[in-house]
Short mmCIF file of C-alpha atoms and ligand atoms in Angstrom, two decimals:
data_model
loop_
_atom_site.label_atom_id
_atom_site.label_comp_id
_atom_site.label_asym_id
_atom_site.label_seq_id
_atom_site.Cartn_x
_atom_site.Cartn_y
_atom_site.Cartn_z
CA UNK S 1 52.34 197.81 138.40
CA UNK S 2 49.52 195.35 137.04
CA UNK S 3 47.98 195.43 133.76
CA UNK S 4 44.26 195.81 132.87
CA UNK S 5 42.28 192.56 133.12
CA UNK S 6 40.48 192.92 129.94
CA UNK S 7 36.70 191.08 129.03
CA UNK S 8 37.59 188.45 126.69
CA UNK S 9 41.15 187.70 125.41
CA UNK S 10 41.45 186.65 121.59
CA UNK S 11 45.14 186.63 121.30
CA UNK S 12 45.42 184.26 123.73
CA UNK S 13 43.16 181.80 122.02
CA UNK S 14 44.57 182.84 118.79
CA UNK S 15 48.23 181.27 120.03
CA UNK S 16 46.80 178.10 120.94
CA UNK S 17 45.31 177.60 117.48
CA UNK S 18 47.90 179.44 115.45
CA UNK S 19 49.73 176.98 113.87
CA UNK S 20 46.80 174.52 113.09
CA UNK S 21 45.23 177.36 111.57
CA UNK S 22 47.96 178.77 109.07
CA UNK S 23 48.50 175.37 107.49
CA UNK S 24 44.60 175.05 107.02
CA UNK S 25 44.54 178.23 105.05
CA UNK S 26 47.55 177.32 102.86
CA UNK S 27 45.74 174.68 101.92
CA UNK S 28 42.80 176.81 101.38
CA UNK S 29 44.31 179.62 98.91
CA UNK S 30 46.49 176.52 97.40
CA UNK S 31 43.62 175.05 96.27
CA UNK S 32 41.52 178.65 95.96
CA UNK S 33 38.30 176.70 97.15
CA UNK S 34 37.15 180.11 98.73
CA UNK S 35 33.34 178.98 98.82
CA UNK S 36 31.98 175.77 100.39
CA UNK S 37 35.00 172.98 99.86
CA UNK S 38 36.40 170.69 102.85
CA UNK S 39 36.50 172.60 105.30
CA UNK S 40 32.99 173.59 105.65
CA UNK S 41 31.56 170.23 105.23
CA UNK S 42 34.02 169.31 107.99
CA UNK S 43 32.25 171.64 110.58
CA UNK S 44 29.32 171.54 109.48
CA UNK S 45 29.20 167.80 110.58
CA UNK S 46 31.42 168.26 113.59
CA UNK S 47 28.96 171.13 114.83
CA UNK S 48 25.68 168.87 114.39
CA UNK S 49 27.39 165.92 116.28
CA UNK S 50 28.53 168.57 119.34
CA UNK S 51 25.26 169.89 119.47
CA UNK S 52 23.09 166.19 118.92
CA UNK S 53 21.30 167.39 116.09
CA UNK S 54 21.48 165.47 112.80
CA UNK S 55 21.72 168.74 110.56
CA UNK S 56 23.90 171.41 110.76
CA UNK S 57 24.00 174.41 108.00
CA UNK S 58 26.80 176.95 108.42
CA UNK S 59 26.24 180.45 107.53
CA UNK S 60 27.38 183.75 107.20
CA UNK S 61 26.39 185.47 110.61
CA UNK S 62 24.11 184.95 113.96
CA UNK S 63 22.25 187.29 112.54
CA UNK S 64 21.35 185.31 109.30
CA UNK S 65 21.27 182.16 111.71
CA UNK S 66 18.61 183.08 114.03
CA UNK S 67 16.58 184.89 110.28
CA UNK S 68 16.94 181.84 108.16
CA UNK S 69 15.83 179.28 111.00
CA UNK S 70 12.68 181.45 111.09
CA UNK S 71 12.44 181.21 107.71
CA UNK S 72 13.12 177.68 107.60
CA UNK S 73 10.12 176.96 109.99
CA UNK S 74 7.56 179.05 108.25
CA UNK S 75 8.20 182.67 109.92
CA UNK S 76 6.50 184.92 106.61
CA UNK S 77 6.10 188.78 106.09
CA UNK S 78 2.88 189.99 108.54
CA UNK S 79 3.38 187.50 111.57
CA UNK S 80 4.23 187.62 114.71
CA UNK S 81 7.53 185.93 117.11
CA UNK S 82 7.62 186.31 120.87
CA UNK S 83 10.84 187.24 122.07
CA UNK S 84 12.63 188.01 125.39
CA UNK S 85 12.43 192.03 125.89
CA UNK S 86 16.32 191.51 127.61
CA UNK S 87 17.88 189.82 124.76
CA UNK S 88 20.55 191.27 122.15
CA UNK S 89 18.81 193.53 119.50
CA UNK S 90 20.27 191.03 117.05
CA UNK S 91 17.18 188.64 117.89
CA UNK S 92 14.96 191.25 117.08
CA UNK S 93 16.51 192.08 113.73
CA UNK S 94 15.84 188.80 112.46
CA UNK S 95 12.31 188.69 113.00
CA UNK S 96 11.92 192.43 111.64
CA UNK S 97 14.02 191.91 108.22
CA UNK S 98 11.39 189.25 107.46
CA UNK S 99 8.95 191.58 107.38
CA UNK S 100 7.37 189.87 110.88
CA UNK S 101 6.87 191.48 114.21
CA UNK S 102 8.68 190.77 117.71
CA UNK S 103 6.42 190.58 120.54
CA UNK S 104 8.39 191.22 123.93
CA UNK S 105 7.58 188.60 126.60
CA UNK S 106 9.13 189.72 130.22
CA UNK S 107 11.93 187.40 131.67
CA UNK S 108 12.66 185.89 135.30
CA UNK S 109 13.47 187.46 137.68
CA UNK S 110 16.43 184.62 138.88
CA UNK S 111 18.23 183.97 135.28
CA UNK S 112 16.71 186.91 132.94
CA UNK S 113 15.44 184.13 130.58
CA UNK S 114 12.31 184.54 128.58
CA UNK S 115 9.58 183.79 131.22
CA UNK S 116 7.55 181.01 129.75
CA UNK S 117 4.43 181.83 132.43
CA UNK S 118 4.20 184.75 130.16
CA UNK S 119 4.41 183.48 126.91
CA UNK S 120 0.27 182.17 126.81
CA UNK S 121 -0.86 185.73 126.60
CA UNK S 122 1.48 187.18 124.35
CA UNK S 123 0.06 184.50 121.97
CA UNK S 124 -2.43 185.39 118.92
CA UNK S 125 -3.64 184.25 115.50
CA UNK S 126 -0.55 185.35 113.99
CA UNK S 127 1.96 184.08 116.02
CA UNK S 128 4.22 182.05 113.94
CA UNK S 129 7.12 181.48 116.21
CA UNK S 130 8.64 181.63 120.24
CA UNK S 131 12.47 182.48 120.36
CA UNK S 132 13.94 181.48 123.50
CA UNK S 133 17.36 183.57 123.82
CA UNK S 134 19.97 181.20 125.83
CA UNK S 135 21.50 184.40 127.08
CA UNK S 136 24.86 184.70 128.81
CA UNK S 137 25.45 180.71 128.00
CA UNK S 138 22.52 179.85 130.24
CA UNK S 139 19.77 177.18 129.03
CA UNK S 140 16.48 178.52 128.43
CA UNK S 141 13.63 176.51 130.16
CA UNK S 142 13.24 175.70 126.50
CA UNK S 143 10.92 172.61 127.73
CA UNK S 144 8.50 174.54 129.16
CA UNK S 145 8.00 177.16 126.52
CA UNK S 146 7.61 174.02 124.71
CA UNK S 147 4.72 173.19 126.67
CA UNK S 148 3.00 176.99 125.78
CA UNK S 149 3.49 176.49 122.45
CA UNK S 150 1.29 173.97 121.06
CA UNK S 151 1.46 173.45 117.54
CA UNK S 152 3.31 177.24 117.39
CA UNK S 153 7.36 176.27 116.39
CA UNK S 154 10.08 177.40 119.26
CA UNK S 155 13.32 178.30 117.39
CA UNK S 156 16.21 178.97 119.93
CA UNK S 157 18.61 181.60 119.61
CA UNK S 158 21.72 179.86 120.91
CA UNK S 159 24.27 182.61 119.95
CA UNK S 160 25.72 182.41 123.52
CA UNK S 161 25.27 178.85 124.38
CA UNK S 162 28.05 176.78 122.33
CA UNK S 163 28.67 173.38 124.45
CA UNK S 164 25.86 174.09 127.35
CA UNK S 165 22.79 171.46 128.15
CA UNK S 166 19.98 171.08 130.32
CA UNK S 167 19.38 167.79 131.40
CA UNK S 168 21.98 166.25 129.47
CA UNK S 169 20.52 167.96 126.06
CA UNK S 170 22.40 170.72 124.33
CA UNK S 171 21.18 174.21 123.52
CA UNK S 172 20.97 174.14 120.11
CA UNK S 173 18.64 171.13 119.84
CA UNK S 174 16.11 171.27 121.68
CA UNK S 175 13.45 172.65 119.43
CA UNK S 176 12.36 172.67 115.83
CA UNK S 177 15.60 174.87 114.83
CA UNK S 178 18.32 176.68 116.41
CA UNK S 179 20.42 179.93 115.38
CA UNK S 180 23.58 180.18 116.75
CA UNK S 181 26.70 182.90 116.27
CA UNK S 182 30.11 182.47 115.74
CA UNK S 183 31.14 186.38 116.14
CA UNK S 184 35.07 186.24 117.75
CA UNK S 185 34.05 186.91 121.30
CA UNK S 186 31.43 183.69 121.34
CA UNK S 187 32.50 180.78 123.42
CA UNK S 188 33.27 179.01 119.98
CA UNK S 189 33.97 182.42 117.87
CA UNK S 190 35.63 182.95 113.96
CA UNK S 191 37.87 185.11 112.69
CA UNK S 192 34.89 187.42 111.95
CA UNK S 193 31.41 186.86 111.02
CA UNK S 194 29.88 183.51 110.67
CA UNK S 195 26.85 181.65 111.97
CA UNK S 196 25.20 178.57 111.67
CA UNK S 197 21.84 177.00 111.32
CA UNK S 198 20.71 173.60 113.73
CA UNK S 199 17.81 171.58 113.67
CA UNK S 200 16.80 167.67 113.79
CA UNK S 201 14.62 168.04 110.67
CA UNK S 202 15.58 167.27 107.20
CA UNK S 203 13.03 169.19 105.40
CA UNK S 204 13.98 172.66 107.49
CA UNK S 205 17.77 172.37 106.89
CA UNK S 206 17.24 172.02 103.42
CA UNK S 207 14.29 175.05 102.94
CA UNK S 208 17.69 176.86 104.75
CA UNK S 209 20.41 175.93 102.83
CA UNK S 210 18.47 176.67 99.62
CA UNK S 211 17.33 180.26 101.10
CA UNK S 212 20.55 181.04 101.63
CA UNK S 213 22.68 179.86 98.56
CA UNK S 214 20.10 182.32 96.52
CA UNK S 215 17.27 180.43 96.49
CA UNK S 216 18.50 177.33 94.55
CA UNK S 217 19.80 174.04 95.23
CA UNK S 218 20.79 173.59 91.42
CA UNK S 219 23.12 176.48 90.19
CA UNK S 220 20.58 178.45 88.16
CA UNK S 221 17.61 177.04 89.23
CA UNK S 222 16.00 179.86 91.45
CA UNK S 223 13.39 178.26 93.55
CA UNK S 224 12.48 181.03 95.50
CA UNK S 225 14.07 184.50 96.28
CA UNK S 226 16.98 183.54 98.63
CA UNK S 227 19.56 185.85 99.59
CA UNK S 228 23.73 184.67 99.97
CA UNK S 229 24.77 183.81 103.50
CA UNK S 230 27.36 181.17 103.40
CA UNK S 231 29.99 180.45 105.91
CA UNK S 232 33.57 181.14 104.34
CA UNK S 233 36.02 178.82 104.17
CA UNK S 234 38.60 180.77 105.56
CA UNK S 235 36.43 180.98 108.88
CA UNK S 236 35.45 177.42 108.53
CA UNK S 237 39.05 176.18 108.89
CA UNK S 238 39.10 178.66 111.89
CA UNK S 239 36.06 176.94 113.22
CA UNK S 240 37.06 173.61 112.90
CA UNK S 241 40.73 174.48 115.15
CA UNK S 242 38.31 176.32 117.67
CA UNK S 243 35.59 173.62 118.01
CA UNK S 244 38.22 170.75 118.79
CA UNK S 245 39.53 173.26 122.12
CA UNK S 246 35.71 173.87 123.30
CA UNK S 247 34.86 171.78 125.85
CA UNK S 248 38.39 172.04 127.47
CA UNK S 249 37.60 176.33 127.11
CA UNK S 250 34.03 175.45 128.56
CA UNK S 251 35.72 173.96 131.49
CA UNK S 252 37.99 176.68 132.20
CA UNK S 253 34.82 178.87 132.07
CA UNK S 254 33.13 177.19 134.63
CA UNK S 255 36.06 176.67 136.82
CA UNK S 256 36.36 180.48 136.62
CA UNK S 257 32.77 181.34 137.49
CA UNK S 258 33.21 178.99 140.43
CA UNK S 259 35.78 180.52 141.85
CA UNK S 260 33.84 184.27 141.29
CA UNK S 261 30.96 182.64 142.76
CA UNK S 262 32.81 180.99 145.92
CA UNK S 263 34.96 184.73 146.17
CA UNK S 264 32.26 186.88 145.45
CA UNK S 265 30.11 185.21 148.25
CA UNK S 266 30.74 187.71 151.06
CA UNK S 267 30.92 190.50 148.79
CA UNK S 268 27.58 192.45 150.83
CA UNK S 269 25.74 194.00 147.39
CA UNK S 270 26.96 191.96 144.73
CA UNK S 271 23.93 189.36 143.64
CA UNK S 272 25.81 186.05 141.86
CA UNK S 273 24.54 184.40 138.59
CA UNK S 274 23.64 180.89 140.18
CA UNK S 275 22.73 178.14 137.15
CA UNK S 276 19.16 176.84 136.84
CA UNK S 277 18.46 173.15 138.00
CA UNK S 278 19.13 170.68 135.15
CA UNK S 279 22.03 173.26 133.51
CA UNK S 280 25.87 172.95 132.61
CA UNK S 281 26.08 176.82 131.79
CA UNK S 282 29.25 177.68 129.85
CA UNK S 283 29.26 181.21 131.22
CA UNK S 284 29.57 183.10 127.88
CA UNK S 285 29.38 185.95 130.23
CA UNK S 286 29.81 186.41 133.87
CA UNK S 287 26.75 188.73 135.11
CA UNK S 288 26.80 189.89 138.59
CA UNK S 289 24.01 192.71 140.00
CA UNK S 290 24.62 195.41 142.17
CA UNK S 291 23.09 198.72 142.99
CA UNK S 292 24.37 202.06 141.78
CA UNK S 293 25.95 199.99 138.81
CA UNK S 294 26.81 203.02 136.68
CA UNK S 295 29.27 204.08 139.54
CA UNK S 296 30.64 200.49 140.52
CA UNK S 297 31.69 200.05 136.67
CA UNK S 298 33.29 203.67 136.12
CA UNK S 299 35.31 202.55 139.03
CA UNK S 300 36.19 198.94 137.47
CA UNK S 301 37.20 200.43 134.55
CA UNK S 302 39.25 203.12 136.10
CA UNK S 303 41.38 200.44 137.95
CA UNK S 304 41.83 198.76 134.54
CA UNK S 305 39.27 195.94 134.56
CA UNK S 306 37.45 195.80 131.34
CA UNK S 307 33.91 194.58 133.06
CA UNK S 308 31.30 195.57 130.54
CA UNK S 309 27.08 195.67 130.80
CA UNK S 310 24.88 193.47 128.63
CA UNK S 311 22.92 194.62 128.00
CA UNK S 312 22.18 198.35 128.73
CA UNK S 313 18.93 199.10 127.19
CA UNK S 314 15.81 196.49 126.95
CA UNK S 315 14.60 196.15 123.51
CA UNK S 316 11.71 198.11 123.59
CA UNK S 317 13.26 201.23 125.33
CA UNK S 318 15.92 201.38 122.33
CA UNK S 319 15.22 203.64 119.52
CA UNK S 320 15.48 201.00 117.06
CA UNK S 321 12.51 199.31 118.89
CA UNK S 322 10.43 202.41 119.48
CA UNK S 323 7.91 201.72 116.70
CA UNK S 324 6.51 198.92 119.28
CA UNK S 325 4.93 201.52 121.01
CA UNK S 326 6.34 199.91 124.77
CA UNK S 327 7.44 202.45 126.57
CA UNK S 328 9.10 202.32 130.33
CA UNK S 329 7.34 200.09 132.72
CA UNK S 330 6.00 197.50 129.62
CA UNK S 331 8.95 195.54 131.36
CA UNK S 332 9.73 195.63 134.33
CA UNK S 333 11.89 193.02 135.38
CA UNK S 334 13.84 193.70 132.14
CA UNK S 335 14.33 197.31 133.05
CA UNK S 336 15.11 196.65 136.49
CA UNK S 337 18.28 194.24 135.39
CA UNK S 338 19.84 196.85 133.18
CA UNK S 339 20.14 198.65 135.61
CA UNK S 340 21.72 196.40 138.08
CA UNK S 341 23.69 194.09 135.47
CA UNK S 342 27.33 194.22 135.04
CA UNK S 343 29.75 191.36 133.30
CA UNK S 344 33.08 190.80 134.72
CA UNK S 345 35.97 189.34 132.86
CA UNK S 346 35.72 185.79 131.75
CA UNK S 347 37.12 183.36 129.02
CA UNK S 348 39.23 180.51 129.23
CA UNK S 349 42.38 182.33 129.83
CA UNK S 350 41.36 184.59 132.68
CA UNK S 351 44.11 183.79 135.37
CA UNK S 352 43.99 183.34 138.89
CA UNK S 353 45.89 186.60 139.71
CA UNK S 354 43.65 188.37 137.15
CA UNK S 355 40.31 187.16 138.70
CA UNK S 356 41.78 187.97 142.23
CA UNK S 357 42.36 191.62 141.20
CA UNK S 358 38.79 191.82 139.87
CA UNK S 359 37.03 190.55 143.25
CA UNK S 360 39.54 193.37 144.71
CA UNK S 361 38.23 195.87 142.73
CA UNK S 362 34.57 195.23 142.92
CA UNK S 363 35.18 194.82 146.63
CA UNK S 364 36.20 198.53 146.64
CA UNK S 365 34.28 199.91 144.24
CA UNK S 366 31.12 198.61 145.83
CA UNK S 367 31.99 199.43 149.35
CA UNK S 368 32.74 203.17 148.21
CA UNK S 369 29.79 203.43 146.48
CA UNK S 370 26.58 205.55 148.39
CA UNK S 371 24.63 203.90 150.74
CA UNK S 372 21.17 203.67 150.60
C1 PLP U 401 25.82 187.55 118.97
C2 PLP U 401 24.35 187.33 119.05
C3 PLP U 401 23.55 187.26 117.90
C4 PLP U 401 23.97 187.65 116.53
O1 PLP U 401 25.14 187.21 116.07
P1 PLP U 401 26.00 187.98 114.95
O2 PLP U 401 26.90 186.87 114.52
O3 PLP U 401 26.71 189.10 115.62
O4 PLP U 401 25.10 188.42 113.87
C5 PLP U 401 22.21 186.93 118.07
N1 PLP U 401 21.69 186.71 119.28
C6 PLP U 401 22.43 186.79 120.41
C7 PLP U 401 21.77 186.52 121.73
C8 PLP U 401 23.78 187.13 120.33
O5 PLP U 401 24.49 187.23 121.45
#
């Protein structure tokens, strides 16, 4: 009898850091220093030096993050950011709660990254930022949307690219400011929400911090209208246990895409994620294509393997996003992958046995499937 091979698996991260953890947060309700305090200093300079930037602001979500580096490179009420139309909504949301617009750019066709061929014409006068997503802990071709953008600021949402680089640079640093999330399934994840913002530039990280500690650097001197999004403590000490195990948990992503990849090879219908020249990907997710993919994963998840689809709706064909006025066929390579996509298990604890019973599965449930 073998048990379900679930998506990601928390608890067993959560053992490795237990103990580390629960004498960190003695020490934080000892001392009740619930707000800012050792800890978060502590990651906050840890993070920048992983990620080779020389500033690093922890806050409260990704959400915030990806918002609040906007914000900290100009992004006002009435412009415009390109974005990837197959990204999660969450890059969106930032733009919109500024009171700015997403503009959906089509991705690749190979990686389902934000296609910088089309970012030129998605340009105009009010364009005041490009967001390349580094989805599914790929690197965005960040370099060459780089080269589109002129004098226009790139901000990268690195939510699912903790520990990855592209030519020997991380994600996270490789434009004017990065957002980045810390939500419990990311590669480096909290105990709930936090987020944090990463840039090279002095003058952004501090237009951040003070936007989000209410709009003041001095308590009581309100600069401008901020808003509170701070990373707690409590996750902070969380953070700091995590961030130590990362790029051994990297690793055993990587060694566990490899072995998909080499399994999965003579699989007939199942398309591999392959990494982009210049990449160490640190597979936050696992995304293999196949056809009648609706089928294939009712069939995974009736033999117990928790294989998941990420995502299943393009921006602009969710309701949310409807207001854009870009209805089916705006995106077409977009549209075409959500159909096709599906994410098998993977974290650092996925076992050999487990992975075997997953290429098992998807063996079957692809070979049962209709032809066409
Ligand atoms: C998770 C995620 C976010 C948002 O992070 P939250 O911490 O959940 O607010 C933003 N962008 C991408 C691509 C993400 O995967």
């Amino acid at each position: 009898m073998s048990t379900a091979v679930p998506l990601v698996d928390l608890a067993a991260q959560q053992q490795e850091i237990h103990e580390e953890v629960m004498a960190g947060l003695a020490d934080v309700f000892a001392t009740t220093a619930f707000i800012g305090g050792k800890p978060v200093g502590e990651f906050e300079l840890a993070y920048a030096d992983t990620t080779d930037v020389a500033h690093c602001v922890g806050v409260a979500n990704g959400t915030d993050a990806v918002e609040l580096a906007l914000r900290g490179v100009g992004v006002r009420a009435g412009g415009e950011v390109i974005v990837p139309a197959n990204t999660f909504i969450a890059t969106a949301e930032a733009i919109s709660r500024i009171g700015a617009t997403p503009v959906l750019v089509d991705v690749d066709p190979e990686h389902l990254l934000m296609d910088p061929d089309l970012v030129p014409a998605a340009i105009t006068s009010r364009t005041q930022a490009i967001v390349p997503v580094h989805l599914f802990g790929q690197v965005a071709p960040v370099e060459r949307v780089l080269a589109v953008a002129g004098d226009i600021p790139v901000v990268e949402d690195a939510a699912q690219s903790q520990g990855a680089t592209r030519f020997g640079r991380s994600a996270g640093s490789l434009a004017a400011a990065a957002g980045t999330s810390f939500y419990p399934g990311k590669n480096l994840g909290a105990a709930g929400d936090a987020g944090a913002v990463t840039t090279q530039d002095a003058a952004v990280a501090a237009r951040v911090r003070l936007i989000a500690n209410h709009g003041s650097a001095r308590k009581y001197d309100h600069e401008v209208i901020g808003m509170n999004s701070r990373l707690d403590t409590v996750q902070a000490v969380v953070l700091n246990a995590k961030l130590r195990r990362l790029p051994a948990w990297n690793e055993r992503r990587r060694e566990a895409a490899a072995r998909y990849t080499s399994m999965l090879a003579d699989v007939p219908g199942v398309r591999v994620p392959r990494s982009a020249e210049g990449n160490v990907d640190v597979w936050h997710l696992y995304v293999v294509r196949v056809q009648d993919r609706d089928l294939v994963l009712r069939r995974l998840n009736e033999s117990g393997i928790g294989a998941g689809i990420h995502y299943p709706v393009p921006l602009h064909l969710t309701r949310a996003y409807a207001g854009l006025g870009r209805g089916a066929g705006a995106f077409p390579v977009a549209e075409r992958a959500a159909a096709e996509i599906l994410s098998l298990p993977l974290h650092p604890h996925l076992t050999t046995d487990q992975q075997d019973r997953v290429v098992l599965a998807l063996r079957e449930a692809v070979r049962s499937a209709p032809a066409r």
